[in-house]
Each structure stands twice: as structure tokens, then as C-alpha cells.
Coordinates of C-alpha atoms and ligand atoms in Angstrom, one line a residue:
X610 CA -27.2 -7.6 -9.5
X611 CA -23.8 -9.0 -9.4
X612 CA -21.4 -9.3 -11.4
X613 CA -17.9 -11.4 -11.5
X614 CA -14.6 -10.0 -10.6
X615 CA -11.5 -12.0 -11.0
X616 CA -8.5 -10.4 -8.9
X617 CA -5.1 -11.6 -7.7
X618 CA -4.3 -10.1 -4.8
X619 CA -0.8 -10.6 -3.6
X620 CA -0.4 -13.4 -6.3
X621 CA -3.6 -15.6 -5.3
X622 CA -6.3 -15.6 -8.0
X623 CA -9.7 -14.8 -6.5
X624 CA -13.1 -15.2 -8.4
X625 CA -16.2 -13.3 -6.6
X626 CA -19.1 -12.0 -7.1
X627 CA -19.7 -7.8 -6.2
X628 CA -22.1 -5.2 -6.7
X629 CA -21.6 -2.7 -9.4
X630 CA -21.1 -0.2 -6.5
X631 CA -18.6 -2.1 -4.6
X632 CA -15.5 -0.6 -3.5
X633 CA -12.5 -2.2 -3.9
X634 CA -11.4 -1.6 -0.2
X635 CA -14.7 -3.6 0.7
X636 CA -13.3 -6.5 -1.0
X637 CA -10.1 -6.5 0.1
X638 CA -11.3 -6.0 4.1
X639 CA -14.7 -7.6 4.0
X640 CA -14.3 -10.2 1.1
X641 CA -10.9 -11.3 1.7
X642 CA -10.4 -10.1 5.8
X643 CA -7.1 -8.6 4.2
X644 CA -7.5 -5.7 7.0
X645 CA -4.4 -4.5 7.0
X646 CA -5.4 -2.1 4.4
X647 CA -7.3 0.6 6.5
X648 CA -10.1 2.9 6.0
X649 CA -10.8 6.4 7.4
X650 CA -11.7 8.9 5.3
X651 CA -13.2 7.4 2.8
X652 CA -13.2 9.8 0.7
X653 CA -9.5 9.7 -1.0
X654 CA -8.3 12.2 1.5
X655 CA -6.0 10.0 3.8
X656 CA -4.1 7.4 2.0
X657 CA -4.9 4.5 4.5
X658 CA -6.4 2.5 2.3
X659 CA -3.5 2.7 -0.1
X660 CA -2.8 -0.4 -2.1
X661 CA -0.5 -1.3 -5.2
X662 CA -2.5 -1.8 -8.1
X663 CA -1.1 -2.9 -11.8
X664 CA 2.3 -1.2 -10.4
X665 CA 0.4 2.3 -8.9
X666 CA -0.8 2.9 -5.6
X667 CA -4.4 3.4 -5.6
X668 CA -6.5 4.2 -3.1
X669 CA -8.6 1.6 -2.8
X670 CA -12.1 3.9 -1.2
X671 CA -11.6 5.7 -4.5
X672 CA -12.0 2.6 -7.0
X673 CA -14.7 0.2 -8.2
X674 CA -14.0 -3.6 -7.4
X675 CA -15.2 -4.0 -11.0
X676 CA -12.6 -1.4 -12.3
X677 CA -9.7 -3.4 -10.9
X678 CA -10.9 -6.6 -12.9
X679 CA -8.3 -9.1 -13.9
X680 CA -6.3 -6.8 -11.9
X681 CA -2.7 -7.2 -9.8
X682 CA -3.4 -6.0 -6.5
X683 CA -1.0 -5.9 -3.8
X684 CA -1.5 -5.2 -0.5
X685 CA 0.5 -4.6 2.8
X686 CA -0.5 -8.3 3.4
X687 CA 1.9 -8.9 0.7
X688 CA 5.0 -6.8 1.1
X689 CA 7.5 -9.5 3.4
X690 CA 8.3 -13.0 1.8
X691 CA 7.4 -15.6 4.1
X692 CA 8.9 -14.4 7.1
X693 CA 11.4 -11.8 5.8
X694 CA 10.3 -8.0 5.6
X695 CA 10.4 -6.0 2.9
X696 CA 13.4 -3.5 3.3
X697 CA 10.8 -0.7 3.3
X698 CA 9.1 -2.6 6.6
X699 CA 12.9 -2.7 7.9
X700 CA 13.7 1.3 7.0
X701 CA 10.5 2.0 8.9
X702 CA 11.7 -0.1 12.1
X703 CA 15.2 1.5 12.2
X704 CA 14.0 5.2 11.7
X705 CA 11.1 4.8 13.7
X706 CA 8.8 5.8 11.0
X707 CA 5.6 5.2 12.7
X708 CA 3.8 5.9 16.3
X709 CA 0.2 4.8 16.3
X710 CA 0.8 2.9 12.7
X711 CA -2.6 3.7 11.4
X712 CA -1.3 5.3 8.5
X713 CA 1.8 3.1 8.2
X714 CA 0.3 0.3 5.9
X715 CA -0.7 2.8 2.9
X716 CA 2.5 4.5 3.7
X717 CA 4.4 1.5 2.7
X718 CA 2.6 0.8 0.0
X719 CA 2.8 3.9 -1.6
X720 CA 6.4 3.6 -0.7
X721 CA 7.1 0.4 -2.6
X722 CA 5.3 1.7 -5.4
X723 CA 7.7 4.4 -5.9
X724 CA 11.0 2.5 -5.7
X725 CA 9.4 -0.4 -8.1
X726 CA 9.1 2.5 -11.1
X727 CA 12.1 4.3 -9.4
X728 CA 15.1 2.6 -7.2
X729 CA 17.2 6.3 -6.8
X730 CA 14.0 9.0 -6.0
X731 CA 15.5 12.4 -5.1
X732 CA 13.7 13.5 -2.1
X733 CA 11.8 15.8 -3.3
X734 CA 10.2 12.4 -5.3
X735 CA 9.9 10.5 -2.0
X736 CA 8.0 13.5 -0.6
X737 CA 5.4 13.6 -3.5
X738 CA 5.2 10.1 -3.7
X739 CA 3.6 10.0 -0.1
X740 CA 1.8 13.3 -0.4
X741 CA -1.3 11.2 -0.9
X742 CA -1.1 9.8 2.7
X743 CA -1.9 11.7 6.4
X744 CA 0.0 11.0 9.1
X745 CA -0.8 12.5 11.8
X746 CA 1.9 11.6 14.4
X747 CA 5.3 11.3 12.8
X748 CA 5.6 15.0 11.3
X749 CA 6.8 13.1 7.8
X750 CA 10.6 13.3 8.6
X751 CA 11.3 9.3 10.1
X752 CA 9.6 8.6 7.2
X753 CA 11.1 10.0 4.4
X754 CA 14.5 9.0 5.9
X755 CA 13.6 5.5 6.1
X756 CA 12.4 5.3 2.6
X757 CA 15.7 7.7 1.9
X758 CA 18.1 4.8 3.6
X759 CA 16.6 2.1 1.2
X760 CA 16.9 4.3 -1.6
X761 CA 21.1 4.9 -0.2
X762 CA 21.2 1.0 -0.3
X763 CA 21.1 0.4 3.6
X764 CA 19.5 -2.7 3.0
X765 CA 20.2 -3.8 -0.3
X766 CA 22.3 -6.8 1.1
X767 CA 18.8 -7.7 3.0
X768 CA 17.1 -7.7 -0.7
Ligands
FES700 S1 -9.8 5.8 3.3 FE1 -9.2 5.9 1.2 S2 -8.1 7.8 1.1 FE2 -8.9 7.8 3.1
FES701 S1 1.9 6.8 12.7 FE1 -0.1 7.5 13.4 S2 -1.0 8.4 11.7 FE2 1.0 7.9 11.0

């Protein structure tokens, strides 16, 4: 049987109805069509699905719709404002920090998470912050520099 979850997901309040057994990615790519967020594993092995929820990434094959009730999610749907990216988007551009991009969504996201709780990680930080999400193409180093030039304030004027 059904029962009600009330979300906002990247600041819109949704009110649905799920099965106890629901995932949370199922809602936020089936529900909503918020596909950004990807799915692979789907066993909380890959990261792809990772999303930002109450302030920590999550992996969202590894939690119950109903669990995030009355939840803030965020998702990589969310992370520009209106047309402008979020300087992690723009670190990932300028280093290059993706190839085939499949993992690059819960990358950011897991990204953002980190410099919302803390703007100066050491990189040893940035590396266990994303040690939750495979890439498979990039060997990890584009991407720690990119989220190491927004953490050197490359693009704190683009804020
Ligand atoms: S799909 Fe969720 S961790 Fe891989
Ligand atoms: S860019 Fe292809 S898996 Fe990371």
C-alpha cells in the first residue's frame, strides 16, 4: 500500500505517493524524470546515483523514498542558478574532470557536499570525500584538482 512522501527536491515541494519499498533514486528518475542522477550498480558501490540529502551525500539506490520524508534533496538538476554553473561544474570544465561523464553527476554532488560543511578540504579530504564514487575513465587526478582549484579560490569571484 502506499504511503505519502513529502520531499523538496532542489527547493520544489513535492507530495506523492510510494511503496514502502521504493527507492529514493526511483523517485527522483521515474517520479520526477530528474535523470541526471544515474544508476549502475545499484547496490551502493558506484556513487552515480549520489545526491545531497539534509546537507550529506547519499546514495540515493541505498535509501528508502519514505526515509528521506520531509526531506531536502538536491540533485545535480540543482547545482547551477538559472543559467550560471556552480563553480564546481566550472572546475570540472577547466581541468577536464570528466570523459564519458557517467560518473560526473554524483561526483559533483558529493563534491558540493564537502565544500558546503568544509570551504578549505586538505586533499587528502577531497580524496575521501569522493571515495564513494567510481570513475572509470579519468584516473581521479582532473578531478581532485578541479575541486582543489575551487577550494584555492579560482572561482570565488564567479560565486
Ligand atoms: S547506483 Fe547507487 S551506488 Fe551505484
Ligand atoms: S568520466 Fe567516465 S566514469 Fe567518470
Amino acid at each position: 500500500m502506499k504511503q505519502e512522501l513529502k520531499l523538496t527536491i532542489n527547493g520544489q515541494l513535492y507530495d506523492l505517493f510510494v511503496k514502502p519499498k521504493t527507492l529514493l533514486v526511483e523517485v527522483i528518475r521515474r517520479e520526477l524524470g530528474l535523470t541526471g542522477t544515474k544508476r549502475a550498480c545499484e547496490s551502493g558501490s558506484c556513487g552515480a546515483c549520489t545526491v545531497i540529502l539534509n546537507g550529506m551525500a547519499v546514495k540515493s539506490c541505498s535509501v528508502l523514498a519514505l526515509q528521506a520524508d520531509g526531506g531536502q534533496v538536491q540533485t545535480i538538476e540543482g547545482l547551477a542558478t538559472g543559467t550560471k554553473f556552480h563553480p564546481v561544474q566550472e572546475a570540472f570544465m577547466d581541468e577536464g574532470a570528466f570523459q564519458c561523464g557517467f560518473c560526473t553527476p554524483g561526483m559533483l554532488m558529493s563534491a558540493k557536499a564537502l565544500l558546503d560543511e568544509n570551504p578549505k578540504p586538505t586533499k587528502q579530504q577531497i580524496k575521501e570525500a569522493i571515495d564513494g564514487n567510481v570513475c572509470r575513465c579519468t584516473g581521479y587526478n582532473s578531478i581532485v584538482r578541479a575541486i582543489t582549484s575551487v577550494v584555492n579560490g579560482k572561482y570565488e569571484e564567479r560565486k
